[in-house]
Coordinates of C-alpha atoms and ligand atoms in Angstrom, one line a residue:
X19 CA 5.3 18.0 -8.3
X20 CA 2.2 20.1 -7.4
X21 CA 1.7 23.4 -9.1
X22 CA 1.9 26.0 -6.3
X23 CA 1.0 29.6 -6.9
X24 CA 1.7 32.4 -4.3
X25 CA -0.1 35.7 -4.5
X26 CA 1.8 38.7 -3.2
X27 CA 5.5 39.3 -2.3
X28 CA 5.1 41.0 1.0
X29 CA 6.3 39.5 4.3
X30 CA 4.0 36.5 4.1
X31 CA 4.5 35.7 0.4
X32 CA 8.2 36.1 0.6
X33 CA 8.6 33.8 3.6
X34 CA 6.7 31.1 1.8
X35 CA 8.6 31.5 -1.4
X36 CA 12.1 31.7 0.3
X37 CA 11.4 28.5 2.3
X38 CA 10.0 26.7 -0.7
X39 CA 13.0 27.6 -2.8
X40 CA 15.4 26.4 -0.1
X41 CA 13.5 23.1 -0.1
X42 CA 13.8 22.7 -3.8
X43 CA 10.0 23.0 -4.5
X44 CA 9.1 24.9 -7.6
X45 CA 6.4 27.6 -7.4
X46 CA 5.0 30.7 -9.2
X47 CA 5.1 33.9 -7.3
X48 CA 2.7 36.7 -8.6
X49 CA 3.3 40.3 -7.5
X50 CA 2.3 43.7 -8.7
X51 CA 6.0 44.7 -8.7
X52 CA 9.3 43.1 -9.5
X53 CA 10.6 43.9 -6.1
X54 CA 9.8 43.2 -2.4
X55 CA 9.5 46.3 -0.2
X56 CA 10.0 46.6 3.6
X57 CA 6.5 47.7 4.6
X58 CA 7.3 48.0 8.3
X59 CA 10.0 50.7 7.5
X60 CA 8.0 52.8 5.0
X61 CA 7.7 55.7 7.5
X62 CA 11.5 56.1 7.2
X63 CA 11.8 57.1 3.5
X64 CA 8.4 58.9 3.6
X65 CA 9.9 61.1 6.3
X66 CA 13.1 61.7 4.5
X67 CA 15.4 59.1 6.0
X68 CA 17.6 57.4 3.3
X69 CA 16.5 57.0 -0.3
X70 CA 13.6 54.9 -1.6
X71 CA 15.8 52.3 -3.3
X72 CA 17.1 51.2 0.0
X73 CA 13.7 49.9 1.1
X74 CA 13.2 47.3 -1.6
X75 CA 15.0 44.4 -3.2
X76 CA 14.5 42.9 -6.6
X77 CA 12.6 39.5 -6.3
X78 CA 15.2 37.9 -8.5
X79 CA 18.0 38.9 -6.1
X80 CA 16.3 36.8 -3.4
X81 CA 14.7 34.0 -5.4
X82 CA 17.6 33.0 -7.7
X83 CA 16.7 29.5 -8.8
X84 CA 15.3 29.2 -12.3
X85 CA 12.7 26.9 -11.0
X86 CA 11.2 29.8 -8.9
X87 CA 8.9 31.5 -11.4
X88 CA 8.2 35.2 -10.9
X89 CA 5.3 36.8 -12.7
X90 CA 4.9 40.6 -12.4
X91 CA 1.1 40.9 -12.7
X92 CA -1.8 42.3 -10.8
X93 CA -4.3 39.8 -9.5
X94 CA -7.8 40.9 -10.6
X95 CA -10.0 38.0 -9.5
X96 CA -9.8 34.8 -7.4
X97 CA -11.7 31.8 -8.7
X98 CA -11.2 29.2 -5.9
X99 CA -14.1 27.1 -7.2
X100 CA -12.2 26.4 -10.4
X101 CA -8.6 26.6 -8.8
X102 CA -7.7 29.5 -11.1
X103 CA -6.4 33.1 -10.6
X104 CA -7.2 35.8 -13.0
X105 CA -4.5 38.5 -13.6
X106 CA -3.9 41.3 -16.0
X107 CA -1.5 39.0 -17.8
X108 CA -3.9 36.1 -18.1
X109 CA -5.4 33.3 -16.0
X110 CA -3.4 30.8 -14.0
X111 CA -4.6 27.4 -12.8
X112 CA -3.0 25.9 -9.6
X113 CA -3.0 22.9 -7.5
X114 CA -2.3 24.8 -4.3
X115 CA -2.8 28.5 -3.8
X116 CA -1.2 30.8 -1.0
X117 CA -3.0 34.1 -0.7
X118 CA -0.7 36.8 0.9
X119 CA -2.2 40.0 -0.7
X120 CA -1.8 42.1 2.3
X121 CA -4.3 44.8 3.2
X122 CA -6.3 47.9 2.0
X123 CA -7.0 50.9 4.2
X124 CA -10.0 50.8 6.5
X125 CA -11.8 54.1 6.3
X126 CA -14.6 53.2 8.8
X127 CA -17.0 54.9 6.5
X128 CA -15.7 58.4 7.3
X129 CA -17.0 60.6 4.5
X130 CA -14.3 62.0 2.3
X131 CA -11.4 60.1 3.9
X132 CA -10.6 57.9 0.9
X133 CA -10.9 60.9 -1.5
X134 CA -8.9 63.5 0.4
X135 CA -6.3 61.7 2.6
X136 CA -3.0 60.1 1.6
X137 CA -2.0 56.7 3.0
X138 CA 1.2 54.9 3.8
X139 CA 1.1 51.3 2.7
X140 CA 3.5 50.7 -0.2
X141 CA 6.7 52.1 -1.6
X142 CA 4.7 54.1 -4.2
X143 CA 2.4 55.7 -1.5
X144 CA 5.4 56.5 0.7
X145 CA 7.1 58.2 -2.2
X146 CA 3.9 60.1 -3.0
X147 CA 3.5 61.3 0.6
X148 CA 7.2 62.4 0.7
X149 CA 7.0 64.3 -2.6
X150 CA 3.6 65.9 -1.6
X151 CA 5.0 67.3 1.7
X152 CA 8.1 68.6 0.1
X153 CA 6.2 70.3 -2.8
X154 CA 3.7 71.6 -0.4
X155 CA 6.2 73.1 1.9
X156 CA 8.4 74.5 -0.9
X157 CA 5.4 76.4 -2.4
X158 CA 4.6 78.2 0.9
X159 CA 6.3 81.5 -0.2
X160 CA 3.9 81.8 -3.2
X161 CA 0.8 82.6 -1.0
X162 CA 2.0 82.2 2.6
X163 CA -1.0 79.9 3.2
X164 CA -0.3 78.4 6.7
X165 CA -2.3 75.3 5.9
X166 CA 0.6 74.3 3.7
X167 CA 2.7 74.0 6.8
X168 CA 0.3 71.9 8.8
X169 CA 0.4 68.2 8.6
X170 CA -2.4 66.0 10.1
X171 CA -1.9 62.3 10.8
X172 CA -5.1 60.3 11.5
X173 CA -4.4 57.3 13.7
X174 CA -1.9 56.7 16.6
X175 CA -1.1 53.0 16.0
X176 CA 2.4 51.9 14.9
X177 CA 2.1 53.4 11.5
X178 CA 0.8 56.8 12.6
X179 CA 3.2 57.2 15.5
X180 CA 6.4 56.0 13.6
X181 CA 5.5 58.4 10.8
X182 CA 5.1 61.3 13.3
X183 CA 8.6 60.4 14.7
X184 CA 10.1 60.7 11.3
X185 CA 8.3 63.8 10.3
X186 CA 9.1 65.6 13.5
X187 CA 12.8 65.4 12.4
X188 CA 12.3 66.1 8.7
X189 CA 9.9 69.0 8.8
X190 CA 12.4 71.4 10.5
X191 CA 14.9 70.4 8.0
X192 CA 12.5 71.4 5.2
X193 CA 12.0 74.7 7.1
X194 CA 15.7 75.4 6.9
X195 CA 16.0 74.2 3.3
X196 CA 13.2 76.5 2.0
X197 CA 13.5 79.3 4.6
X198 CA 10.2 78.7 6.1
X199 CA 8.9 80.0 9.5
X200 CA 9.5 77.2 12.0
X201 CA 6.9 78.4 14.5
X202 CA 4.2 78.0 11.8
X203 CA 5.0 74.3 11.2
X204 CA 2.4 72.0 12.9
X205 CA 2.5 68.2 13.0
X206 CA -0.7 67.0 14.6
X207 CA -1.8 63.5 15.4
X208 CA -5.5 62.8 15.7
X209 CA -6.7 59.7 17.4
X210 CA -10.2 58.7 18.4
X211 CA -9.1 56.2 21.1
X212 CA -8.0 57.5 24.5
X213 CA -4.4 56.7 24.1
X214 CA -1.6 56.1 21.4
X215 CA 0.1 52.8 20.7
X216 CA -2.6 50.5 22.3
X217 CA -0.4 47.4 22.0
X218 CA 2.2 48.8 24.5
X219 CA 1.8 49.1 28.3
X220 CA 1.0 52.4 29.9
X221 CA 4.5 53.3 30.9
X222 CA 5.9 52.9 27.4
X223 CA 2.9 54.8 25.9
X224 CA 3.7 57.7 28.2
X225 CA 7.4 57.5 27.2
X226 CA 6.4 57.6 23.5
X227 CA 4.1 60.6 24.2
X228 CA 6.9 62.5 26.1
X229 CA 9.4 62.0 23.4
X230 CA 7.1 63.0 20.5
X231 CA 5.8 66.1 22.3
X232 CA 9.4 67.1 23.1
X233 CA 9.9 67.0 19.4
X234 CA 7.0 69.3 18.8
X235 CA 4.3 66.8 17.8
X236 CA 0.8 67.6 19.0
X237 CA -0.9 64.4 20.1
X238 CA -4.6 64.7 20.3
X239 CA -6.2 61.5 21.7
X240 CA -9.9 61.0 22.2
X241 CA -10.3 63.1 18.9
X242 CA -12.5 61.5 16.4
X243 CA -12.5 62.6 12.7
X244 CA -16.0 62.7 11.3
X245 CA -15.5 64.1 7.9
X246 CA -12.7 65.0 5.5
X247 CA -13.0 67.7 2.9
X248 CA -10.4 68.7 0.4
X249 CA -7.6 70.2 2.7
X250 CA -9.8 70.2 5.8
X251 CA -10.7 67.7 8.6
X252 CA -13.9 68.0 10.7
X253 CA -13.8 66.7 14.2
X254 CA -16.6 65.3 16.3
X255 CA -16.4 68.3 18.6
X256 CA -17.3 70.5 15.7
X257 CA -13.8 72.0 15.3
X258 CA -12.3 72.1 11.8
X259 CA -8.6 71.9 10.9
X260 CA -7.3 73.1 7.6
X261 CA -4.2 71.4 6.2
X262 CA -2.8 70.7 2.9
X263 CA -1.4 67.4 4.0
X264 CA -3.8 64.9 5.6
X265 CA -2.6 61.2 6.1
X266 CA -4.9 58.3 7.2
X267 CA -3.2 55.5 9.1
X268 CA -6.2 54.6 11.2
X269 CA -6.8 51.0 10.2
X270 CA -6.5 48.3 7.7
X271 CA -8.8 45.6 6.3
X272 CA -8.1 42.6 3.9
X273 CA -7.7 43.0 0.2
X274 CA -11.3 43.1 -1.1
X275 CA -10.6 40.3 -3.7
X276 CA -10.9 37.8 -0.9
X277 CA -14.5 38.7 0.0
X278 CA -15.4 39.1 -3.7
X279 CA -14.3 35.4 -4.2
X280 CA -16.8 34.0 -1.7
X281 CA -14.4 33.1 1.1
X282 CA -16.0 33.2 4.6
X283 CA -14.7 36.5 6.0
X284 CA -14.6 38.4 9.3
X285 CA -15.8 42.1 9.5
X286 CA -12.3 43.2 8.2
X287 CA -12.7 41.0 5.0
X288 CA -10.1 38.5 6.1
X289 CA -10.6 34.8 5.0
X290 CA -11.3 32.3 7.8
X291 CA -8.4 29.8 8.1
X292 CA -8.0 26.7 10.3
X293 CA -5.0 25.9 12.5
X294 CA -2.9 25.1 9.3
X295 CA -3.6 28.5 7.8
X296 CA -5.8 26.6 5.3
X297 CA -9.0 28.2 4.1
X298 CA -12.1 26.7 5.8
X299 CA -13.9 26.8 2.4
X300 CA -11.2 25.5 0.0
X301 CA -8.7 23.0 1.2
X302 CA -6.2 23.7 -1.6
X303 CA -6.0 27.4 -0.6
X304 CA -3.9 28.8 2.3
X305 CA -4.3 32.3 3.4
X306 CA -1.6 34.2 5.4
X307 CA -0.8 37.6 6.9
X308 CA -3.1 40.6 6.8
X309 CA -5.4 38.5 4.5
X310 CA -6.1 35.8 7.1
X311 CA -8.6 35.5 9.9
X312 CA -6.7 33.2 12.2
X313 CA -8.0 32.7 15.7
X314 CA -5.1 32.6 18.2
X315 CA -4.8 30.5 21.3
X316 CA -6.5 33.2 23.4
X317 CA -9.6 32.8 21.1
X318 CA -9.1 36.3 19.5
X319 CA -8.3 37.0 15.9
X320 CA -4.5 37.5 15.3
X321 CA -3.8 41.2 14.7
X322 CA -2.3 42.1 11.3
X323 CA 1.5 42.3 11.7
X324 CA 4.6 41.6 9.7
X325 CA 5.9 39.1 12.2
X326 CA 2.7 37.1 12.0
X327 CA 2.7 37.1 8.2
X328 CA 6.3 35.9 8.1
X329 CA 5.7 33.1 10.6
X330 CA 2.6 32.0 8.8
X331 CA 4.5 31.9 5.5
X332 CA 7.1 29.7 7.0
X333 CA 4.5 27.3 8.4
X334 CA 2.5 27.1 5.1
X335 CA 5.7 26.4 3.1
X336 CA 6.3 23.5 5.6
X337 CA 2.8 22.3 5.2
X338 CA 3.0 22.4 1.4
X339 CA 6.1 20.2 1.7
X340 CA 4.3 17.9 4.1
X341 CA 1.5 17.5 1.6
X342 CA 4.0 16.8 -1.2
X343 CA 5.6 14.1 0.9
X344 CA 2.4 12.6 2.1
X345 CA 3.0 13.7 5.8
X346 CA 0.6 15.3 8.1
X347 CA 0.5 19.1 8.3
X348 CA 1.6 20.9 11.5
X349 CA -0.6 23.7 13.1
X350 CA 0.6 27.3 13.2
X351 CA 1.4 28.8 16.6
X352 CA 2.2 32.5 16.7
X353 CA 5.3 33.3 18.6
X354 CA 4.9 37.0 19.6
X355 CA 8.3 38.5 19.5
X356 CA 7.0 41.9 20.7
X357 CA 6.7 45.3 19.2
X358 CA 9.2 48.1 18.6
X359 CA 8.2 51.6 17.6
X360 CA 10.7 54.0 16.4
X361 CA 10.3 57.7 17.4
X362 CA 12.7 59.2 14.8
X363 CA 16.2 58.1 13.9
X364 CA 17.7 57.7 17.4
X365 CA 15.1 56.6 19.9
X366 CA 12.2 54.3 20.2
X367 CA 10.0 52.3 22.6
X368 CA 8.9 48.7 22.8
X369 CA 8.9 45.3 24.3
X370 CA 10.7 42.3 23.0
X371 CA 10.0 38.9 24.3
X372 CA 8.5 40.5 27.4
X373 CA 11.4 42.8 28.1
X374 CA 10.6 46.5 28.0
X375 CA 13.0 48.9 26.2
X376 CA 13.1 52.6 25.4
X377 CA 15.4 55.3 24.1
X378 CA 18.5 54.5 22.2
X379 CA 18.5 50.7 23.0
X380 CA 15.0 50.4 21.5
X381 CA 16.1 52.2 18.3
X382 CA 19.2 49.9 18.2
X383 CA 17.0 46.8 18.6
X384 CA 14.8 48.0 15.7
X385 CA 18.0 48.4 13.6
X386 CA 18.9 44.8 14.7
X387 CA 15.5 43.5 13.5
X388 CA 16.1 45.1 10.1
X389 CA 19.5 43.3 9.9
X390 CA 18.0 40.0 10.9
X391 CA 15.3 40.3 8.2
X392 CA 17.9 41.1 5.5
X393 CA 19.9 38.1 6.7
X394 CA 16.9 35.8 6.4
X395 CA 16.2 37.0 2.9
X396 CA 19.6 36.6 1.4
X397 CA 22.3 35.9 4.1
X398 CA 25.5 37.9 4.2
X399 CA 25.2 39.0 0.5
X400 CA 21.9 40.8 1.1
X401 CA 22.9 42.1 4.5
X402 CA 26.2 43.7 3.4
X403 CA 24.6 45.1 0.2
X404 CA 21.6 46.8 2.0
X405 CA 23.4 47.7 5.2
X406 CA 26.1 49.4 3.2
X407 CA 23.4 51.6 1.6
X408 CA 21.8 52.4 4.9
X409 CA 25.2 53.3 6.4
X410 CA 26.3 55.5 3.6
X411 CA 23.1 57.6 3.4
X412 CA 21.6 57.1 6.8
Ligands
LIG515 C1 4.6 52.2 8.4 C2 4.2 50.8 8.9 C3 4.9 50.3 10.0 C4 4.7 48.9 10.4 N1 5.4 48.5 11.5 C5 5.2 47.2 11.8 C6 6.0 46.6 12.9 O1 6.9 47.3 13.4 N2 5.9 45.3 13.2 C7 5.0 44.6 12.5 O2 4.9 43.3 12.8 N3 4.1 45.0 11.6 C8 4.3 46.3 11.2 N4 3.5 46.9 10.2 C9 2.4 46.0 9.6 C10 3.0 45.0 8.5 O3 3.7 45.8 7.6 C11 2.0 44.2 7.9 O4 1.2 43.5 8.8 C12 2.6 43.2 6.9 O5 3.3 43.9 5.8 C13 1.6 42.2 6.3 O6 2.3 41.3 5.5 P1 1.5 40.5 4.3 O7 2.4 39.6 3.7 O8 0.2 40.1 4.7 O9 1.2 41.8 3.3 P2 2.2 42.8 2.6 O10 3.5 42.8 3.2 O11 1.4 44.1 2.6 O12 2.4 42.3 1.1 C14 1.3 42.2 0.2 C15 1.9 42.1 -1.2 O13 0.9 41.9 -2.1 C16 1.1 42.7 -3.3 N5 -0.3 42.9 -3.8 C17 -1.3 43.5 -3.3 N6 -2.4 43.5 -4.1 C18 -2.0 42.8 -5.3 C19 -2.6 42.4 -6.5 N7 -3.9 42.7 -6.7 N8 -1.8 41.8 -7.3 C20 -0.5 41.5 -7.2 N9 0.1 41.7 -6.0 C21 -0.6 42.4 -5.1 C22 1.7 44.0 -2.7 O14 2.3 44.7 -3.7 C23 2.6 43.4 -1.6 O15 3.9 43.1 -2.2 C24 3.7 48.2 9.7 C25 3.0 48.7 8.7 C26 3.2 49.9 8.2 C27 2.5 50.5 7.0

């Protein structure tokens, strides 16, 4: 059987691994951590909902067959010319490689952003952000510096808006816990584009704005950040805002290892793939999820989403089995299931398979999509284990 190596255990890598395991095909999955985390929900524990343990699952609990090898290692270099991967645990040869290494923040060259802003992209960064806010708020009594109670979120896409929704509920709780002046707490979202959540229609965007503003969030669209200093943001208008918490959610690009390896890439560093999600440069390499530059049926590059990563992972697993059986590969078609944005614990907005939804039903649909994902990973066992945790502490 072919030696298949999968890089990254996010949505794309896990989908490939789960499907291969179910088909009885052995593989090696390389990931930085021994667990898979739920990236699309990271705003929840970052903003104080539930505990961090509930947002990850050990890889061995999902991939239980001994023939599925799991290697906890950090990929340091891709050598597609030699069909090898270099990790901090040594080098690995492969017959077929699946690259699912996710993304890195896109800072758009804004000076000081990388050095001075926090990000939300992994379980570790979510925990870091959570602890930073709590520590900063808790220390306000020491010097009564109001910048400690101001939180700036750059970017009003899904990540930035969902994070605002969680923080709008958690920050007042912190105020009560640490006896802080509620009127001094400011949660400000800064977005260069003219509107929030560009993937939703205007009515849903307005609804999201109304809900967040009613929770005290200041949404400043058409407001470009031009520089970030330690604890200070400079705006294009010349205004400066002092804040001890600055978070950047304004964009992502592919993992830099891809460009460094010599793949043909788009301006976001994603490797160009054909209709089978196969690299156009190396036919034994498949690239999926946020790492892939896949041109959709509308002629535009597919935006980076968890649902696209998962669907690509499933298709690549099928294509690897087809290769193994001497059958033709099948092209990938993205099935857009829609977008749901939570706006705190109880309400949300979105559109699912073309049907618009808002308020409590949207939040319930988001909960439903979590359950569906857990079911896919590990059936009833996984669902009852994780849902039990969410229910007890949520
Ligand atoms: C807060 C938030 C909310 C979101 N909400 C939604 C949503 O509602 N709907 C939606 O469709 N999308 C959403 N997204 C986007 C979605 O999470 C990503 O598009 C998706 O995770 C991409 O999947 P992936 O498999 O390409 O990469 P990832 O899921 O990021 O997985 C990459 C994996 O590779 C590992 N890795 C990275 N580098 C290395 C290395 N050098 N060595 C070893 N391992 C490595 C990482 O640890 C990780 O496990 C959201 C993102 C965030 C941050």
